[in-house]
PDB file of C-alpha atoms in Angstrom:
ATOM      1  CA  GLY H1211     -15.274  23.763  23.083  1.00 46.00           C
ATOM      2  CA  ASP H1212     -12.625  24.325  25.553  1.00 44.00           C
ATOM      3  CA  PHE H1213      -8.995  23.573  24.879  1.00 44.00           C
ATOM      4  CA  PHE H1214      -6.987  22.514  27.883  1.00 44.00           C
ATOM      5  CA  ALA H1215      -3.332  22.413  28.675  1.00 40.00           C
ATOM      6  CA  GLU H1216      -3.303  19.783  31.390  1.00 41.00           C
ATOM      7  CA  SER H1217      -0.653  18.667  33.843  1.00 36.00           C
ATOM      8  CA  GLY H1218      -1.935  15.550  35.546  1.00 36.00           C
ATOM      9  CA  GLN H1219      -5.467  16.244  36.717  1.00 37.00           C
ATOM     10  CA  ALA H1220      -4.944  19.991  37.184  1.00 37.00           C
ATOM     11  CA  MET H1221      -6.249  22.355  34.564  1.00 43.00           C
ATOM     12  CA  GLN H1222      -3.603  25.023  34.082  1.00 42.00           C
ATOM     13  CA  SER H1223      -5.390  27.098  31.483  1.00 59.00           C
ATOM     14  CA  CYS H1224      -8.622  27.053  29.591  1.00 68.00           C
ATOM     15  CA  LEU H1225      -9.399  28.831  26.362  1.00 80.00           C
ATOM     16  CA  SER H1226     -13.112  28.753  25.720  1.00 90.00           C
ATOM     17  CA  LEU H1227     -14.774  28.961  22.334  1.00 93.00           C
ATOM     18  CA  GLU H1228     -16.426  32.140  23.542  1.00 95.00           C
ATOM     19  CA  ALA H1229     -12.997  33.775  23.992  1.00 93.00           C
ATOM     20  CA  ILE H1230     -11.890  32.641  20.538  1.00 94.00           C
ATOM     21  CA  ILE H1231     -15.072  33.951  18.928  1.00 95.00           C
ATOM     22  CA  MET H1232     -14.733  37.284  20.709  1.00 95.00           C
ATOM     23  CA  ARG H1233     -11.230  37.675  19.275  1.00 95.00           C
ATOM     24  CA  ARG H1234     -12.101  36.565  15.746  1.00 96.00           C
ATOM     25  CA  THR H1235     -15.597  37.935  15.094  1.00 96.00           C
ATOM     26  CA  ASP H1236     -14.428  41.089  13.307  1.00 96.00           C
ATOM     27  CA  GLY H1237     -12.188  39.092  10.973  1.00 96.00           C
ATOM     28  CA  LEU H1238     -14.963  36.608  10.194  1.00 95.00           C
ATOM     29  CA  LEU H1239     -17.414  39.432   9.489  1.00 95.00           C
ATOM     30  CA  ALA H1240     -14.856  41.068   7.181  1.00 95.00           C
ATOM     31  CA  LEU H1241     -14.455  37.749   5.377  1.00 95.00           C
ATOM     32  CA  VAL H1242     -18.227  37.536   4.876  1.00 94.00           C
ATOM     33  CA  ALA H1243     -18.266  41.098   3.531  1.00 92.00           C
ATOM     34  CA  GLN H1244     -15.629  40.111   0.934  1.00 93.00           C
ATOM     35  CA  THR H1245     -17.409  36.941  -0.183  1.00 92.00           C
ATOM     36  CA  PRO H1246     -18.978  37.090  -3.661  1.00 90.00           C
ATOM     37  CA  PRO H1247     -22.777  37.324  -3.450  1.00 86.00           C
ATOM     38  CA  ALA H1248     -23.313  34.056  -5.331  1.00 87.00           C
ATOM     39  CA  LEU H1249     -21.369  32.170  -2.636  1.00 91.00           C
ATOM     40  CA  LEU H1250     -22.360  34.231   0.369  1.00 91.00           C
ATOM     41  CA  VAL H1251     -25.287  32.299   1.824  1.00 93.00           C
ATOM     42  CA  ALA H1252     -23.656  28.903   1.296  1.00 94.00           C
ATOM     43  CA  PHE H1253     -20.400  30.180   2.809  1.00 95.00           C
ATOM     44  CA  VAL H1254     -22.045  31.631   5.920  1.00 95.00           C
ATOM     45  CA  THR H1255     -24.162  28.511   6.399  1.00 96.00           C
ATOM     46  CA  GLU H1256     -21.213  26.138   6.078  1.00 96.00           C
ATOM     47  CA  LEU H1257     -18.968  28.300   8.247  1.00 96.00           C
ATOM     48  CA  GLY H1258     -21.527  28.309  11.053  1.00 96.00           C
ATOM     49  CA  LEU H1259     -22.285  24.594  10.747  1.00 96.00           C
ATOM     50  CA  GLN H1260     -18.622  23.624  10.598  1.00 96.00           C
ATOM     51  CA  LEU H1261     -17.776  25.726  13.657  1.00 95.00           C
ATOM     52  CA  ALA H1262     -20.642  24.076  15.565  1.00 95.00           C
ATOM     53  CA  SER H1263     -19.544  20.626  14.394  1.00 95.00           C
ATOM     54  CA  ALA H1264     -15.919  21.203  15.368  1.00 94.00           C
ATOM     55  CA  TRP H1265     -16.932  22.440  18.809  1.00 94.00           C
ATOM     56  CA  THR H1266     -19.285  19.457  19.220  1.00 94.00           C
ATOM     57  CA  TYR H1267     -16.478  17.083  18.260  1.00 94.00           C
ATOM     58  CA  ILE H1268     -14.117  18.606  20.823  1.00 92.00           C
ATOM     59  CA  VAL H1269     -16.705  18.466  23.614  1.00 93.00           C
ATOM     60  CA  LEU H1270     -17.561  14.855  22.742  1.00 93.00           C
ATOM     61  CA  ASP H1271     -13.888  13.932  22.697  1.00 92.00           C
ATOM     62  CA  TYR H1272     -13.419  15.398  26.176  1.00 91.00           C
ATOM     63  CA  MET H1273     -16.524  13.520  27.327  1.00 91.00           C
ATOM     64  CA  ARG H1274     -15.247  10.257  25.878  1.00 92.00           C
ATOM     65  CA  ARG H1275     -11.899  10.653  27.646  1.00 90.00           C
ATOM     66  CA  GLY H1276     -13.604  11.671  30.909  1.00 90.00           C
ATOM     67  CA  LYS H1277     -11.822  15.049  30.849  1.00 88.00           C
ATOM     68  CA  LEU H1278     -14.764  17.474  30.564  1.00 87.00           C
ATOM     69  CA  GLY H1279     -14.821  18.147  34.316  1.00 84.00           C
ATOM     70  CA  GLY H1280     -14.880  21.844  35.209  1.00 82.00           C
ATOM     71  CA  ALA H1281     -15.170  22.879  31.577  1.00 85.00           C
ATOM     72  CA  THR H1282     -18.921  22.298  31.760  1.00 88.00           C
ATOM     73  CA  MET H1283     -19.201  25.774  33.297  1.00 88.00           C
ATOM     74  CA  PHE H1284     -18.011  27.215  29.957  1.00 92.00           C
ATOM     75  CA  LEU H1285     -20.415  25.289  27.733  1.00 94.00           C
ATOM     76  CA  ASP H1286     -23.403  27.641  28.074  1.00 94.00           C
ATOM     77  CA  ASP H1287     -21.217  30.641  27.239  1.00 95.00           C
ATOM     78  CA  ASP H1288     -19.672  28.765  24.305  1.00 96.00           C
ATOM     79  CA  ILE H1289     -23.019  27.822  22.783  1.00 96.00           C
ATOM     80  CA  GLU H1290     -24.387  31.336  23.281  1.00 96.00           C
ATOM     81  CA  ALA H1291     -21.275  32.746  21.577  1.00 97.00           C
ATOM     82  CA  LEU H1292     -21.829  30.356  18.655  1.00 96.00           C
ATOM     83  CA  LYS H1293     -25.448  31.505  18.383  1.00 96.00           C
ATOM     84  CA  ARG H1294     -24.447  35.189  18.463  1.00 96.00           C
ATOM     85  CA  LEU H1295     -21.739  34.612  15.850  1.00 97.00           C
ATOM     86  CA  SER H1296     -24.176  32.756  13.609  1.00 95.00           C
ATOM     87  CA  GLN H1297     -26.642  35.626  13.841  1.00 95.00           C
ATOM     88  CA  ALA H1298     -23.944  38.247  13.241  1.00 96.00           C
ATOM     89  CA  LEU H1299     -22.603  36.403  10.189  1.00 95.00           C
ATOM     90  CA  MET H1300     -26.085  36.071   8.718  1.00 94.00           C
ATOM     91  CA  GLN H1301     -26.843  39.714   9.471  1.00 94.00           C
ATOM     92  CA  GLU H1302     -23.678  40.692   7.590  1.00 94.00           C
ATOM     93  CA  ALA H1303     -24.723  38.430   4.712  1.00 92.00           C
ATOM     94  CA  ARG H1304     -28.134  40.117   4.624  1.00 91.00           C
ATOM     95  CA  ARG H1305     -26.522  43.557   4.587  1.00 91.00           C
ATOM     96  CA  HIS H1306     -24.188  42.503   1.780  1.00 86.00           C
ATOM     97  CA  ILE H1307     -27.026  40.966  -0.250  1.00 84.00           C
ATOM     98  CA  SER H1308     -29.238  44.016   0.224  1.00 83.00           C
ATOM     99  CA  ALA H1309     -26.446  46.339  -0.915  1.00 82.00           C
ATOM    100  CA  ASN H1310     -25.722  44.199  -3.996  1.00 74.00           C
ATOM    101  CA  THR H1311     -29.413  43.860  -4.813  1.00 69.00           C
ATOM    102  CA  GLN H1312     -29.773  47.640  -4.789  1.00 68.00           C
ATOM    103  CA  LYS H1313     -26.709  48.043  -7.044  1.00 68.00           C
ATOM    104  CA  ALA H1314     -27.919  45.336  -9.420  1.00 60.00           C
ATOM    105  CA  GLY H1315     -31.419  46.796  -9.503  1.00 57.00           C
ATOM    106  CA  ALA H1316     -30.092  50.252 -10.317  1.00 56.00           C
ATOM    107  CA  SER H1317     -27.864  49.022 -13.155  1.00 54.00           C
ATOM    108  CA  ALA H1318     -30.169  46.401 -14.710  1.00 50.00           C
ATOM    109  CA  SER H1319     -32.689  47.335 -17.326  1.00 46.00           C
ATOM    110  CA  GLY H1320     -36.210  46.634 -16.160  1.00 44.00           C
ATOM    111  CA  GLY H1321     -35.028  45.767 -12.682  1.00 42.00           C
ATOM    112  CA  GLU H1322     -33.630  42.357 -13.680  1.00 40.00           C
ATOM    113  CA  ARG H1323     -30.639  41.013 -11.808  1.00 42.00           C
ATOM    114  CA  SER H1324     -27.834  38.912 -13.163  1.00 38.00           C
ATOM    115  CA  SER H1325     -27.721  35.248 -12.134  1.00 43.00           C
ATOM    116  CA  LEU H1326     -24.494  35.840 -10.193  1.00 44.00           C
ATOM    117  CA  THR H1327     -26.176  38.175  -7.727  1.00 51.00           C
ATOM    118  CA  ASP H1328     -29.547  36.428  -7.668  1.00 72.00           C
ATOM    119  CA  VAL H1329     -29.418  35.641  -3.958  1.00 78.00           C
ATOM    120  CA  SER H1330     -32.358  36.759  -1.883  1.00 82.00           C
ATOM    121  CA  LEU H1331     -33.014  37.565   1.729  1.00 84.00           C
ATOM    122  CA  GLY H1332     -35.333  34.542   1.648  1.00 87.00           C
ATOM    123  CA  ASP H1333     -32.235  32.431   1.017  1.00 90.00           C
ATOM    124  CA  CYS H1334     -30.805  33.934   4.217  1.00 90.00           C
ATOM    125  CA  ASP H1335     -33.952  32.928   6.101  1.00 92.00           C
ATOM    126  CA  ASP H1336     -33.600  29.331   4.882  1.00 93.00           C
ATOM    127  CA  ALA H1337     -29.909  29.300   5.767  1.00 94.00           C
ATOM    128  CA  GLN H1338     -30.596  30.709   9.240  1.00 93.00           C
ATOM    129  CA  ARG H1339     -33.049  27.864   9.849  1.00 95.00           C
ATOM    130  CA  ARG H1340     -30.318  25.348   8.921  1.00 95.00           C
ATOM    131  CA  LEU H1341     -27.859  27.069  11.252  1.00 95.00           C
ATOM    132  CA  ASP H1342     -30.404  27.139  14.064  1.00 95.00           C
ATOM    133  CA  GLU H1343     -31.013  23.389  13.660  1.00 95.00           C
ATOM    134  CA  GLY H1344     -27.267  22.689  13.868  1.00 93.00           C
ATOM    135  CA  LEU H1345     -27.042  24.846  16.974  1.00 95.00           C
ATOM    136  CA  ARG H1346     -29.993  22.979  18.542  1.00 95.00           C
ATOM    137  CA  VAL H1347     -27.968  19.777  18.245  1.00 92.00           C
ATOM    138  CA  ALA H1348     -25.009  21.479  19.944  1.00 93.00           C
ATOM    139  CA  GLN H1349     -27.349  22.831  22.653  1.00 95.00           C
ATOM    140  CA  GLY H1350     -28.565  19.284  23.265  1.00 94.00           C
ATOM    141  CA  LEU H1351     -24.982  18.250  23.852  1.00 92.00           C
ATOM    142  CA  VAL H1352     -24.558  21.025  26.418  1.00 93.00           C
ATOM    143  CA  TRP H1353     -27.623  19.812  28.306  1.00 93.00           C
ATOM    144  CA  LYS H1354     -26.361  16.249  28.164  1.00 91.00           C
ATOM    145  CA  ALA H1355     -22.937  17.313  29.470  1.00 92.00           C
ATOM    146  CA  GLN H1356     -24.482  19.265  32.337  1.00 90.00           C
ATOM    147  CA  SER H1357     -26.855  16.495  33.351  1.00 90.00           C
ATOM    148  CA  GLY H1358     -24.620  13.419  33.330  1.00 88.00           C
ATOM    149  CA  ARG H1359     -21.916  11.795  35.382  1.00 89.00           C
ATOM    150  CA  THR H1360     -18.413  11.414  33.934  1.00 90.00           C
ATOM    151  CA  GLU H1361     -18.761   7.657  33.312  1.00 91.00           C
ATOM    152  CA  GLU H1362     -22.195   8.051  31.731  1.00 91.00           C
ATOM    153  CA  LEU H1363     -20.941  10.857  29.472  1.00 91.00           C
ATOM    154  CA  ALA H1364     -17.908   8.792  28.458  1.00 92.00           C
ATOM    155  CA  ARG H1365     -20.189   5.894  27.435  1.00 91.00           C
ATOM    156  CA  PHE H1366     -22.496   8.272  25.552  1.00 91.00           C
ATOM    157  CA  ALA H1367     -19.609   9.906  23.682  1.00 92.00           C
ATOM    158  CA  GLY H1368     -18.143   6.480  22.919  1.00 92.00           C
ATOM    159  CA  ARG H1369     -21.456   5.492  21.313  1.00 92.00           C
ATOM    160  CA  VAL H1370     -21.499   8.706  19.286  1.00 91.00           C
ATOM    161  CA  PHE H1371     -17.937   8.160  18.069  1.00 89.00           C
ATOM    162  CA  GLY H1372     -18.591   4.482  17.372  1.00 88.00           C
ATOM    163  CA  ASP H1373     -16.076   2.110  15.843  1.00 44.00           C
ATOM    164  CA  ASN H1374     -15.844   4.016  12.571  1.00 46.00           C
ATOM    165  CA  GLY H1375     -15.106   7.486  13.919  1.00 47.00           C
ATOM    166  CA  PHE H1376     -17.373  10.447  14.542  1.00 46.00           C
ATOM    167  CA  GLY H1377     -21.003  10.270  13.474  1.00 46.00           C
ATOM    168  CA  GLY H1378     -22.225  12.805  16.027  1.00 46.00           C
ATOM    169  CA  ALA H1379     -25.004  14.951  14.612  1.00 46.00           C
ATOM    170  CA  ASP H1380     -27.219  12.015  13.637  1.00 47.00           C
ATOM    171  CA  THR H1381     -26.944  10.427  17.091  1.00 45.00           C
ATOM    172  CA  LEU H1382     -27.506  13.724  18.892  1.00 50.00           C
ATOM    173  CA  ALA H1383     -30.405  14.740  16.640  1.00 48.00           C
ATOM    174  CA  ALA H1384     -32.031  11.344  17.256  1.00 45.00           C
ATOM    175  CA  GLY H1385     -32.431  12.274  20.906  1.00 44.00           C
ATOM    176  CA  GLY H1386     -29.044  11.449  22.371  1.00 45.00           C
ATOM    177  CA  GLY H1387     -28.659  15.068  23.447  1.00 41.00           C
ATOM    178  CA  ALA H1388     -31.911  15.282  25.397  1.00 38.00           C
ATOM    179  CA  THR H1389     -31.952  15.094  29.145  1.00 38.00           C
ATOM    180  CA  ASP H1390     -33.723  12.240  30.896  1.00 38.00           C
ATOM    181  CA  SER H1391     -35.989  14.639  32.784  1.00 38.00           C
ATOM    182  CA  GLY H1392     -37.293  16.153  29.552  1.00 38.00           C
ATOM    183  CA  ASP H1393     -37.502  19.572  31.199  1.00 40.00           C
ATOM    184  CA  ARG H1394     -35.239  21.261  28.656  1.00 36.00           C
ATOM    185  CA  GLY H1395     -35.951  21.727  25.006  1.00 37.00           C
TER     186      GLY H1395
END
């Protein structure tokens, strides 16, 4: 999402998620490269899903408070940056897994791998599907934000937050993120 430093109604500065991702991608990729193979796919999946969830929470909070305003112009770039980061992280995981598979295959008798490095590229495919689904929910939120009026968005976000806090992904996945016209999807 976009983090604002506001003075009254005027937006003094805006730091988009895209800008944050651009600054931190190399560090996140280095972190993935250092992750033990047994944890790699789960780590990359959770990192991507948690980033998408945090961004979704921030956007919903701004919607609920009626403060999204001009930030909607950043939402497409933010979601695209999240998608690119997700793909880059998974690509790094694949590279890391391939390199460790080759090492394990060369050192194991009969080509067997130890259970600690028994992570496959198929596991990456499954994880990428999970990440893509989480990003589809976030994309639905972008479409909702771009298609609604401030009051309507505030009511929608209030329903998502509910009385017991944030329950967002279930509400969005159930169709709350779709536009009324149905022309996006």
